[in-house]
Coordinates of C-alpha atoms in Angstrom, one line a residue:
Chain A
M12 CA -18.5 -20.4 -1.7
K13 CA -17.9 -23.5 0.4
E14 CA -14.7 -24.1 -1.6
S15 CA -13.5 -20.6 -0.8
H16 CA -14.2 -21.2 2.9
K17 CA -12.3 -24.4 2.9
R18 CA -9.2 -22.9 1.2
G19 CA -9.5 -19.5 2.9
L20 CA -10.3 -16.1 1.4
D21 CA -6.6 -15.2 1.5
Q22 CA -6.0 -18.1 -0.9
S23 CA -8.6 -16.7 -3.3
F24 CA -6.9 -13.4 -3.1
L25 CA -3.6 -15.1 -3.7
E26 CA -5.2 -16.6 -6.8
I27 CA -6.1 -13.1 -8.0
S28 CA -2.5 -12.1 -7.5
R29 CA -1.3 -15.2 -9.4
V30 CA -3.6 -14.6 -12.4
I31 CA -2.6 -10.9 -12.5
T32 CA 1.0 -12.0 -12.7
K33 CA 0.2 -14.5 -15.5
L34 CA -1.7 -11.8 -17.4
K35 CA 1.4 -9.6 -16.9
L36 CA -0.8 -6.8 -15.5
S37 CA 0.5 -3.9 -13.4
P38 CA 0.7 -4.5 -9.6
A39 CA -1.7 -1.6 -9.4
I40 CA -4.5 -4.0 -10.4
V41 CA -3.9 -6.0 -7.2
Y42 CA -4.3 -2.8 -5.2
F43 CA -7.5 -2.2 -7.0
Y44 CA -8.9 -5.7 -6.1
D45 CA -7.7 -5.2 -2.5
F46 CA -9.7 -1.9 -2.5
L47 CA -12.8 -3.6 -3.9
V48 CA -12.7 -6.5 -1.4
R49 CA -12.4 -4.0 1.5
E50 CA -15.3 -2.0 0.1
V51 CA -17.5 -5.1 -0.1
C52 CA -16.5 -6.3 3.4
D53 CA -17.1 -2.8 4.9
A54 CA -20.5 -2.7 3.2
F55 CA -21.4 -6.1 4.6
A56 CA -20.1 -5.2 8.0
Y57 CA -22.2 -2.0 8.3
F58 CA -25.3 -3.4 6.5
D59 CA -27.3 -3.2 9.7
N60 CA -25.4 -0.2 11.0
E61 CA -23.8 -2.3 13.7
L62 CA -20.3 -3.7 13.7
T63 CA -20.1 -6.6 16.1
P64 CA -16.7 -7.5 17.8
R65 CA -16.7 -10.8 15.8
E66 CA -17.2 -9.0 12.5
N67 CA -14.6 -6.4 13.4
R68 CA -12.1 -9.2 14.3
F69 CA -12.8 -11.0 11.0
A70 CA -12.5 -7.8 8.9
R71 CA -9.2 -6.8 10.5
Y72 CA -7.8 -10.3 10.1
L73 CA -8.8 -10.4 6.5
Y74 CA -7.4 -7.0 5.7
K75 CA -4.1 -7.9 7.2
Q76 CA -3.9 -11.0 5.1
L77 CA -4.8 -9.0 1.9
E78 CA -2.2 -6.4 2.8
T79 CA 0.5 -9.0 3.1
I80 CA -0.4 -10.6 -0.2
R81 CA -0.7 -7.2 -1.9
E82 CA 2.7 -6.0 -0.6
E83 CA 4.4 -9.3 -1.5
H84 CA 3.0 -9.1 -5.0
Y85 CA 4.1 -5.5 -5.3
E86 CA 7.6 -6.4 -4.0
M87 CA 7.9 -9.2 -6.5
H88 CA 6.6 -7.2 -9.5
S89 CA 7.6 -3.7 -8.9
G90 CA 11.1 -4.8 -10.1
H91 CA 9.4 -6.1 -13.2
L92 CA 7.6 -2.8 -13.6
H93 CA 10.8 -0.8 -13.1
G94 CA 12.6 -3.2 -15.3
L95 CA 10.2 -2.5 -18.1
C96 CA 10.6 1.2 -17.6
E97 CA 14.4 1.0 -17.7
E98 CA 14.2 4.0 -15.3
D99 CA 17.1 6.4 -15.1
V100 CA 19.0 7.1 -12.0
D101 CA 17.7 10.7 -11.8
S102 CA 14.1 9.6 -11.5
V103 CA 15.0 7.4 -8.6
L104 CA 17.0 10.2 -7.0
A105 CA 13.9 12.4 -7.5
E106 CA 11.9 9.8 -5.6
L107 CA 14.5 9.9 -2.9
D108 CA 14.2 13.6 -2.6
E109 CA 10.5 13.3 -2.0
L110 CA 11.0 11.3 1.2
T111 CA 10.3 13.3 4.3
G112 CA 13.4 14.3 6.4
I113 CA 16.6 12.3 6.5
R114 CA 18.5 15.0 4.7
A115 CA 22.0 13.7 5.6
A116 CA 21.1 10.2 4.5
K117 CA 19.9 11.5 1.2
E118 CA 23.1 13.4 0.7
K119 CA 25.1 10.2 1.4
V120 CA 23.0 8.2 -1.1
R121 CA 23.7 10.9 -3.7
E122 CA 27.4 10.6 -3.0
T123 CA 27.3 6.9 -3.5
A124 CA 25.2 7.2 -6.6
N125 CA 27.6 9.8 -8.1
Y126 CA 30.6 7.5 -7.3
A127 CA 28.9 4.5 -8.9
R128 CA 28.0 6.6 -11.9
M129 CA 31.6 7.7 -12.3
Q130 CA 32.8 4.1 -12.0
Q131 CA 30.4 2.9 -14.6
A132 CA 31.4 5.7 -16.9
R133 CA 35.1 4.6 -16.6
V134 CA 34.2 1.0 -17.3
S135 CA 32.1 1.9 -20.4
R136 CA 35.1 3.9 -21.7
G137 CA 37.4 0.9 -21.4
M138 CA 39.1 2.2 -18.3
K139 CA 39.7 0.2 -15.1
A140 CA 37.3 0.5 -12.3
I141 CA 38.7 1.8 -9.0
P142 CA 38.4 -1.1 -6.5
T143 CA 35.5 -0.3 -4.2
T144 CA 32.7 -2.0 -2.4
Y145 CA 29.1 -0.7 -2.0
H146 CA 28.3 -2.7 1.1
A147 CA 26.9 -0.4 3.7
V148 CA 25.9 0.0 7.3
Y149 CA 22.6 1.8 8.0
T150 CA 22.2 2.9 11.6
G151 CA 19.1 4.3 13.2
N152 CA 16.0 3.4 15.2
P153 CA 13.2 1.3 13.6
G154 CA 10.9 3.1 11.2
T155 CA 13.4 5.8 10.2
G156 CA 13.5 4.9 6.5
K157 CA 16.4 2.5 6.3
T158 CA 14.6 -0.2 4.3
T159 CA 13.0 2.4 2.0
V160 CA 16.3 3.9 1.2
A161 CA 17.9 0.5 0.7
R162 CA 15.2 -0.4 -1.8
L163 CA 15.9 2.9 -3.7
M164 CA 19.6 2.1 -3.5
G165 CA 18.9 -1.2 -5.3
R166 CA 17.1 0.6 -8.1
I167 CA 19.9 3.2 -8.4
F168 CA 22.5 0.4 -8.7
K169 CA 20.3 -1.3 -11.3
A170 CA 19.8 1.9 -13.3
L171 CA 23.5 2.4 -13.3
G172 CA 24.2 -1.2 -14.3
V173 CA 26.1 -2.0 -11.1
L174 CA 23.5 -4.7 -10.3
K175 CA 21.5 -6.7 -12.9
K176 CA 18.3 -6.9 -10.9
G177 CA 18.6 -4.4 -8.0
H178 CA 15.9 -6.2 -5.9
L179 CA 16.0 -6.2 -2.2
V180 CA 16.0 -9.4 0.0
E181 CA 15.2 -8.5 3.6
C182 CA 16.1 -10.8 6.4
D183 CA 17.1 -11.0 10.0
R184 CA 19.0 -13.3 12.3
A185 CA 16.3 -15.9 12.4
A186 CA 16.3 -16.2 8.6
L187 CA 20.1 -16.7 8.5
T188 CA 20.8 -19.1 11.3
G189 CA 19.6 -22.6 12.0
Q190 CA 18.7 -24.3 15.3
Y191 CA 21.1 -27.2 15.0
V192 CA 24.6 -27.8 13.9
G193 CA 24.9 -27.9 10.1
Q194 CA 21.8 -25.9 9.4
T195 CA 23.2 -22.4 9.4
A196 CA 25.5 -22.3 6.4
P197 CA 23.0 -23.8 4.0
K198 CA 20.3 -21.4 5.3
T199 CA 22.5 -18.3 4.9
N200 CA 23.6 -19.4 1.5
K201 CA 20.0 -19.9 0.4
I202 CA 19.1 -16.3 1.4
I203 CA 22.3 -15.0 -0.3
D204 CA 21.4 -16.9 -3.5
E205 CA 18.0 -15.2 -3.5
A206 CA 19.7 -11.8 -3.2
M207 CA 22.2 -12.4 -6.0
D208 CA 22.3 -9.4 -8.5
G209 CA 20.5 -7.4 -5.9
I210 CA 20.8 -6.2 -2.3
L211 CA 20.8 -8.4 0.8
F212 CA 19.4 -6.3 3.7
I213 CA 20.0 -7.7 7.1
D214 CA 17.9 -6.0 9.7
E215 CA 19.2 -5.9 13.3
A216 CA 22.4 -7.5 12.1
Y217 CA 24.1 -6.9 15.4
S218 CA 22.1 -9.9 16.8
L219 CA 24.3 -12.2 14.8
A220 CA 27.3 -11.3 16.9
K221 CA 25.7 -11.5 20.4
G222 CA 27.8 -13.4 22.9
G223 CA 27.4 -17.2 23.1
Q224 CA 25.3 -17.4 19.9
D225 CA 27.6 -19.6 17.8
Y226 CA 25.3 -20.0 14.9
G227 CA 25.3 -16.3 14.4
S228 CA 29.1 -16.3 13.9
E229 CA 28.8 -19.2 11.5
A230 CA 26.3 -17.0 9.5
I231 CA 28.8 -14.1 9.5
D232 CA 31.6 -16.3 8.3
T233 CA 29.4 -17.6 5.4
L234 CA 28.3 -14.1 4.6
L235 CA 31.9 -12.8 4.5
K236 CA 33.0 -15.6 2.2
R237 CA 30.1 -15.0 -0.2
M238 CA 30.7 -11.2 -0.1
Q239 CA 34.2 -12.0 -1.4
D240 CA 33.3 -14.7 -3.9
D241 CA 30.3 -12.9 -5.4
R242 CA 31.6 -9.3 -5.0
D243 CA 30.3 -8.3 -8.4
R244 CA 26.9 -9.6 -7.9
L245 CA 26.0 -9.0 -4.3
I246 CA 25.7 -5.9 -2.2
V247 CA 25.0 -6.3 1.5
I248 CA 23.5 -3.7 3.7
V249 CA 23.4 -4.3 7.5
A250 CA 21.1 -2.3 9.6
G251 CA 20.3 -1.7 13.3
Y252 CA 20.6 0.6 16.3
P253 CA 23.7 2.9 16.1
R254 CA 25.6 1.7 19.2
E255 CA 24.8 -2.0 18.6
M256 CA 25.9 -1.8 15.0
E257 CA 29.2 -0.1 15.9
E258 CA 29.9 -3.0 18.3
F259 CA 28.9 -5.5 15.7
I260 CA 31.2 -4.1 13.0
N261 CA 34.1 -3.8 15.4
S262 CA 33.6 -7.4 16.6
N263 CA 35.1 -8.9 13.4
P264 CA 38.0 -7.5 11.3
G265 CA 36.4 -9.1 8.2
L266 CA 33.2 -7.0 8.8
R267 CA 35.2 -3.8 9.5
S268 CA 37.2 -4.1 6.2
R269 CA 34.2 -4.9 4.0
F270 CA 31.7 -2.4 5.3
T271 CA 33.1 1.0 4.6
R272 CA 30.0 3.1 3.9
Y273 CA 27.9 4.3 6.8
I274 CA 24.6 6.1 6.6
D275 CA 22.9 7.3 9.8
F276 CA 19.1 7.7 9.9
P277 CA 18.1 10.0 12.8
D278 CA 14.7 9.9 14.3
F279 CA 12.1 12.1 12.5
E280 CA 11.4 15.5 13.9
E281 CA 7.9 16.0 15.1
Q282 CA 7.1 18.2 12.1
E283 CA 8.4 15.5 9.8
L284 CA 6.2 13.0 11.5
C285 CA 3.2 15.3 10.9
Q286 CA 4.3 15.6 7.2
I287 CA 4.4 11.8 6.8
F288 CA 1.0 11.6 8.3
G289 CA -0.3 14.3 6.0
S290 CA 1.2 12.6 2.9
L291 CA -0.3 9.3 4.0
C292 CA -3.7 11.0 4.2
R293 CA -3.2 12.7 0.8
R294 CA -2.2 9.4 -0.8
H295 CA -5.5 7.9 0.4
D296 CA -7.6 10.9 -0.8
L297 CA -8.3 12.0 2.8
A298 CA -8.3 15.6 4.0
L299 CA -7.8 16.8 7.6
T300 CA -10.0 19.4 9.2
P301 CA -8.1 22.4 10.8
D302 CA -8.8 21.0 14.2
L303 CA -7.3 17.6 13.3
K304 CA -4.3 19.3 11.8
E305 CA -3.7 21.1 15.1
K306 CA -4.4 18.0 17.1
T307 CA -1.9 16.0 14.9
L308 CA 0.8 18.5 15.8
H309 CA 0.2 18.0 19.5
H310 CA 0.0 14.3 19.1
F311 CA 3.3 13.9 17.4
H312 CA 4.9 16.5 19.7
W313 CA 3.8 14.3 22.6
Q314 CA 5.0 11.1 20.8
A315 CA 8.4 12.5 20.0
R316 CA 8.9 13.3 23.6
N317 CA 7.4 10.2 25.2
A318 CA 7.7 7.3 22.8
K319 CA 10.1 4.5 23.5
R320 CA 13.1 3.8 21.3
D321 CA 11.4 0.7 19.8
S322 CA 8.0 2.5 19.1
G323 CA 9.2 3.3 15.7
N324 CA 8.9 6.7 14.1
G325 CA 7.6 6.2 10.5
R326 CA 5.9 3.0 11.6
M327 CA 4.3 4.8 14.5
V328 CA 2.8 7.3 12.0
R329 CA 1.5 4.5 9.8
N330 CA -0.1 2.9 12.9
A331 CA -1.7 6.2 13.9
F332 CA -3.0 6.6 10.4
E333 CA -4.6 3.2 10.4
K334 CA -6.3 3.9 13.8
V335 CA -7.6 7.2 12.5
V336 CA -9.1 5.5 9.5
H337 CA -10.8 2.9 11.7
E338 CA -12.2 5.7 14.0
Q339 CA -13.5 7.5 10.9
A340 CA -15.2 4.2 9.9
D341 CA -16.9 3.9 13.3
R342 CA -17.9 7.5 13.2
L343 CA -19.5 7.2 9.8
S344 CA -21.3 4.0 10.7
K345 CA -22.9 5.8 13.6
S346 CA -24.0 8.7 11.4
G347 CA -25.0 6.5 8.5
I348 CA -23.6 9.1 6.1
Y349 CA -21.3 7.8 3.4
D350 CA -21.3 10.5 0.8
A351 CA -18.1 11.4 -1.0
E352 CA -17.4 14.4 1.3
A353 CA -17.9 12.4 4.5
L354 CA -15.6 9.7 3.3
A355 CA -12.9 12.1 2.4
I356 CA -12.7 14.1 5.6
L357 CA -10.9 13.1 8.8
E358 CA -12.0 15.0 11.9
A359 CA -10.3 15.7 15.2
P360 CA -12.2 13.0 17.2
D361 CA -10.9 10.4 14.8
L362 CA -7.5 10.8 16.4
E363 CA -7.4 9.3 19.8
S364 CA -4.4 10.9 21.4
P365 CA -2.7 11.0 24.8
A366 CA -2.0 14.7 23.9
E367 CA -5.6 15.6 24.0
P368 CA -5.5 17.5 27.4
A369 CA -2.3 19.3 26.4
W370 CA -3.9 20.3 23.1
R371 CA -7.0 21.7 24.8
E372 CA -4.9 23.6 27.4
Y373 CA -2.6 25.0 24.6
K374 CA -5.6 26.1 22.6
E375 CA -7.1 27.9 25.5
S376 CA -3.8 29.7 26.1
G377 CA -4.1 31.2 22.6
R378 CA -0.4 30.9 22.0
G379 CA -0.7 30.1 18.3
Y380 CA 1.9 28.3 16.1
I381 CA 4.9 29.0 14.0
V382 CA 6.5 27.5 10.9
K383 CA 10.2 27.7 10.0
C384 CA 11.7 28.0 6.5
E385 CA 13.9 24.9 6.3
H386 CA 16.5 26.7 4.3
C387 CA 17.1 29.9 6.3
E388 CA 15.3 29.2 9.6
A389 CA 13.1 32.3 9.1
T390 CA 10.0 32.1 11.3
F391 CA 6.4 32.8 10.3
S392 CA 3.1 32.4 12.1
W393 CA 1.1 29.3 11.1
N394 CA -2.7 28.8 11.1
P395 CA -4.2 25.4 10.8
A396 CA -7.2 26.8 9.0
V397 CA -5.0 28.1 6.1
E398 CA -4.5 25.4 3.4
L399 CA -0.9 26.2 2.4
P400 CA 1.2 23.0 2.0
V401 CA 4.2 24.9 0.4
A402 CA 5.1 28.6 1.1
K403 CA 7.6 30.9 -0.4
C404 CA 10.0 32.3 2.2
D405 CA 10.0 36.2 2.3
K406 CA 13.6 36.1 3.5
C407 CA 15.4 33.7 1.2
G408 CA 12.9 33.5 -1.5
R409 CA 12.9 29.7 -1.6
E410 CA 9.9 27.4 -1.2
F411 CA 9.5 25.4 2.0
N412 CA 7.0 22.8 3.4
S413 CA 4.5 24.7 5.5
E414 CA 1.8 22.0 5.8
F415 CA 2.3 21.7 9.5
G416 CA 3.6 24.2 12.0
M417 CA 5.2 24.0 15.4
L418 CA 4.2 24.7 19.0
I419 CA 5.5 27.8 20.6
E420 CA 7.3 26.6 23.7
Chain B
M24 CA -7.0 1.3 -13.9
L25 CA -7.5 1.7 -17.6
A26 CA -3.9 3.0 -18.0
A27 CA -2.7 0.0 -16.0
L28 CA -4.7 -2.4 -18.2
L29 CA -3.2 -0.7 -21.3
E30 CA 0.2 -1.9 -20.2
M31 CA -0.8 -5.2 -21.7
Q32 CA -0.9 -3.7 -25.2
D33 CA 2.2 -4.3 -27.2
E34 CA 2.6 -0.7 -28.2
R35 CA 2.5 0.4 -24.5
K36 CA 5.3 -2.1 -23.7
K37 CA 7.7 0.2 -25.5
R38 CA 6.8 3.0 -23.1
P39 CA 5.5 1.4 -19.9
L40 CA 4.3 3.5 -17.1
D41 CA 5.6 3.7 -13.5
T42 CA 3.2 3.7 -10.6
R43 CA 3.3 7.4 -10.0
T44 CA 2.4 8.1 -13.7
L45 CA -0.5 5.6 -13.4
L46 CA -1.8 7.4 -10.3
G47 CA -1.6 10.7 -12.1
Y48 CA -4.1 9.4 -14.7
N49 CA -6.7 9.5 -11.9
R50 CA -7.1 13.2 -12.6
H51 CA -8.3 12.6 -16.1
S52 CA -11.7 11.4 -17.3
L53 CA -12.1 8.2 -19.3
P54 CA -12.8 10.0 -22.7
E55 CA -9.6 12.1 -22.2
L56 CA -7.6 9.0 -21.4
V57 CA -8.8 6.9 -24.3
S58 CA -8.3 9.8 -26.7
V59 CA -4.7 10.1 -25.6
Y60 CA -4.1 6.4 -26.1
T61 CA -5.8 6.4 -29.4
N62 CA -3.8 9.3 -30.6
D63 CA -0.7 7.6 -29.5
G64 CA -1.6 4.5 -31.5
V65 CA -1.7 2.3 -28.4
I66 CA -5.3 1.3 -29.1
N67 CA -7.3 1.5 -32.3
A68 CA -10.6 3.3 -32.8
A69 CA -12.6 0.1 -32.5
V70 CA -11.1 -0.7 -29.1
C71 CA -11.6 2.9 -28.0
K72 CA -15.2 2.7 -28.9
S73 CA -15.7 -0.6 -27.1
I74 CA -14.2 0.8 -23.9
Q75 CA -16.3 3.9 -24.1
R76 CA -19.5 1.9 -24.8
S77 CA -18.8 -0.5 -21.9
E78 CA -18.1 2.3 -19.4
A79 CA -21.1 4.3 -20.5
S80 CA -23.4 1.2 -20.1
Y81 CA -22.0 0.3 -16.7
I82 CA -22.3 3.8 -15.4
A83 CA -25.8 4.2 -16.7
N84 CA -27.0 1.0 -15.2
Y85 CA -25.1 1.6 -11.9
Q86 CA -27.0 4.9 -11.7
A87 CA -30.2 3.2 -12.5
A88 CA -29.6 0.8 -9.6
L89 CA -28.8 3.7 -7.3
S90 CA -32.0 5.5 -8.2
K91 CA -33.8 2.5 -6.6
L92 CA -31.8 2.7 -3.4
P93 CA -34.4 4.4 -1.2
D94 CA -37.0 1.7 -2.1
I95 CA -34.4 -1.1 -1.7
C96 CA -33.2 0.1 1.6
A97 CA -36.8 0.7 2.9
A98 CA -37.7 -2.8 1.9
S99 CA -34.6 -4.5 3.1
G100 CA -34.0 -2.5 6.3
S101 CA -30.3 -1.9 5.2
Q102 CA -28.1 1.1 5.5
Q103 CA -28.2 3.1 2.3
G104 CA -24.5 4.0 2.6
S105 CA -23.6 0.3 2.8
V106 CA -25.8 -0.7 -0.1
H107 CA -24.3 2.2 -2.2
R108 CA -20.8 1.0 -1.4
L109 CA -21.6 -2.6 -2.3
A110 CA -23.1 -1.6 -5.6
R111 CA -20.2 0.6 -6.5
A112 CA -17.6 -2.0 -5.7
L113 CA -19.5 -4.8 -7.5
F114 CA -20.2 -2.8 -10.6
A115 CA -16.6 -1.6 -10.6
A116 CA -15.4 -5.2 -10.4
K117 CA -17.6 -6.2 -13.3
L118 CA -16.5 -3.2 -15.4
L119 CA -12.9 -4.2 -14.8
G120 CA -13.7 -7.7 -16.0
E121 CA -15.3 -6.2 -19.1
L122 CA -12.3 -4.0 -19.8
L123 CA -10.0 -7.0 -19.5
E124 CA -12.1 -8.9 -22.0
I125 CA -11.6 -6.0 -24.4
L126 CA -7.9 -5.5 -23.8
A127 CA -6.3 -8.8 -22.8
P128 CA -4.3 -10.3 -25.6
P129 CA -5.8 -13.8 -26.3
D130 CA -2.4 -15.6 -26.1
R131 CA -1.9 -14.3 -22.6
S132 CA -5.4 -14.9 -21.2
Y133 CA -5.4 -18.7 -21.3
E134 CA -3.2 -21.1 -19.3
K135 CA -2.5 -24.7 -20.2
T136 CA -2.7 -27.0 -17.2
E137 CA -2.7 -30.7 -16.6
D138 CA -6.5 -30.6 -16.5
G139 CA -6.9 -28.7 -19.7
T140 CA -6.9 -25.0 -20.8
V141 CA -8.0 -22.5 -18.3
D142 CA -9.5 -19.1 -19.1
L143 CA -7.5 -16.7 -16.8
L144 CA -10.1 -14.0 -17.0
E145 CA -12.8 -16.3 -15.8
E146 CA -10.5 -17.5 -13.0
L147 CA -10.0 -13.9 -11.9
G148 CA -13.8 -13.3 -11.8
E149 CA -14.3 -16.5 -9.9
A150 CA -11.7 -15.8 -7.4
F151 CA -13.3 -12.4 -6.7
S152 CA -16.7 -14.0 -6.4
D153 CA -15.3 -16.6 -4.0
I154 CA -14.0 -13.8 -1.8
V155 CA -17.3 -11.9 -1.9
G156 CA -19.3 -15.0 -1.2
G157 CA -17.0 -16.2 1.5
A158 CA -17.0 -12.8 3.2
W159 CA -20.8 -12.6 3.0
A160 CA -21.0 -16.0 4.8
E161 CA -18.8 -14.6 7.5
F162 CA -20.8 -11.5 8.0
F163 CA -24.2 -13.3 7.7
P164 CA -23.6 -16.7 9.3
R165 CA -25.9 -19.6 8.4
G166 CA -28.8 -19.8 10.7
E167 CA -29.2 -16.1 11.2
V168 CA -32.1 -15.5 8.9
S169 CA -32.9 -11.8 8.4
R170 CA -33.8 -9.3 5.7
N171 CA -30.3 -8.0 5.8
A172 CA -28.8 -11.4 5.1
D173 CA -31.2 -12.1 2.3
A174 CA -31.0 -8.7 0.7
S175 CA -27.2 -8.6 0.8
S176 CA -27.0 -12.0 -0.9
Q177 CA -29.5 -10.8 -3.5
F178 CA -27.3 -7.8 -4.3
W179 CA -24.0 -9.6 -4.7
V180 CA -25.3 -12.6 -6.5
A181 CA -27.2 -10.3 -8.9
C182 CA -24.1 -8.3 -9.6
L183 CA -21.6 -11.1 -10.0
Y184 CA -23.6 -13.7 -11.7
E185 CA -25.4 -11.6 -14.3
N186 CA -23.5 -10.8 -17.4
E187 CA -25.2 -7.7 -18.8
P188 CA -25.1 -4.5 -16.9
E189 CA -28.9 -4.0 -17.6
R190 CA -29.7 -7.3 -16.0
M191 CA -27.4 -6.6 -13.1
A192 CA -29.2 -3.4 -12.4
K193 CA -32.6 -5.1 -12.5
A194 CA -31.6 -8.1 -10.5
F195 CA -29.9 -5.9 -8.0
Q196 CA -33.3 -4.7 -6.7
G197 CA -34.9 -8.1 -7.1
P198 CA -37.9 -8.4 -4.8
Y199 CA -36.8 -5.5 -2.7
T200 CA -39.4 -3.1 -4.0
A201 CA -41.7 -0.7 -2.0
G202 CA -44.7 -3.0 -2.5
N203 CA -42.9 -5.9 -0.8
T204 CA -41.8 -4.1 2.3
K205 CA -44.4 -5.5 4.7
R206 CA -44.1 -9.1 3.3
L207 CA -40.3 -9.0 3.5
A208 CA -40.4 -7.7 7.1
T209 CA -41.5 -11.2 8.2
L210 CA -37.9 -12.3 7.5
D211 CA -36.9 -10.4 10.6
E212 CA -39.5 -12.0 12.8
D213 CA -38.6 -14.5 15.4
P214 CA -40.0 -17.8 14.1
G215 CA -40.7 -18.9 17.7
S216 CA -42.9 -15.9 18.5
K217 CA -45.9 -17.2 16.4
S218 CA -48.0 -20.0 17.7
V219 CA -48.6 -22.8 15.2

């Protein structure tokens, strides 16, 4: 025990991750150990039914550490898992389809995948490949799914044989540039080496071209050279806010000529934010009471109208989800009830929301809610108490997501 | 978890599972799962039997420990929900260790280091115990003597350092029986309140 204290609990968890790798076990086992550690810590924390601020601080710190190790482990080994599966491109595209919203982006990914499939088919029949590049610019606010799609893109390219590994190396300006003369090129080259046979994803890439930052332009020059030299082994995706990215690409003719594919990631609609929230809950075996479903609608309605550009969409939903789970934990500790039903239900008070007064007012007005068929825009009434995640449209006959409705304004 | 562990088996390597499929197995009971794997030839009948025997033993003893919860909690002054969660997590960790013992190919479960050969399964168990012990020390700092501190250490030490599920269940309760309630309550008394 003393030893573990000295080296830190995160180091012990790192050891678990290392041994699981050595044993060639699925990354799912690391998730399971993470779950067990959290269960044990939560049990200790609420042993006397009282969570002190010190205990809370420690638990949150530890969980964050575990999450980082767990995610890194998954990142490193999901490729291995996928590699074993030799997954086909259609299963990755099916996974893409399951992502909430971003319809236009999904369409563009399909176009790129179809093009790459055609190219590979030509090559396999001894024909010449049509000269092309797969480097791309992803524009959109943070948390709109750019990294997720880039990761799927890597798997698509791998499945099609365009890239040998298809892994994603994510970086930003700080990871590419040095602080002193002579540091930048080696640093940029090192990151590019890591991304070889996969995708280099540069987040907020526009910051490399900001005025007066010479090391940024050195990184761009190094990147452009490697994109040329290693064109068969490296795909670069640059990402950031739309306007800034346009300025960035136009700032250098070399960038303009190499980045020919653009995908825009619009902000999620409020209903989509609710759906992401709902799917996070489902993934963690949590169900929402009708009241919470209704409050969730109002919460994201408020957020979509009042959140700042940087507050982040998908990330905002994940943060909301984490807060709700913590509130649930506090509520359960007060009641002392930890049966399976109590653990699986999230209630309206678990969601602290600035939209609370508006929700109450709306409820009193008795206006009700609607839900729209995403295919033909037909409108139906929606009731939070009815558990109907997918409905069949009376008008067009197609199925549509009816898990969350919309406010009548 | 079992499906994930079965990835280690050579037969399964030819048809490995993605994460979504693994999660889908959560809907099946253990007997259903092992029969699928046995029919597929991924595991043989003997391994299937060992898995079922281990699971049955762990579950029976876990339930035996749970049946003592009201007494344990009355004697230790702990929250029943928390003790329940702790027992579930610790029994699950030990069952996972047991399944690994059954399924891990021997050539992959040892590592040669400069200091000698290391048993990776043992390392895994020790790392988990280190975390549990380390976390316990954070939640119950030295110097804070109480029934909760004593009871919680009794529970995790009993679970992680006993090798048989029967012994785990017995040691889990330890001295926290109804008959000891009054005696154990002295652990919560302020030592300065009594004159010597």
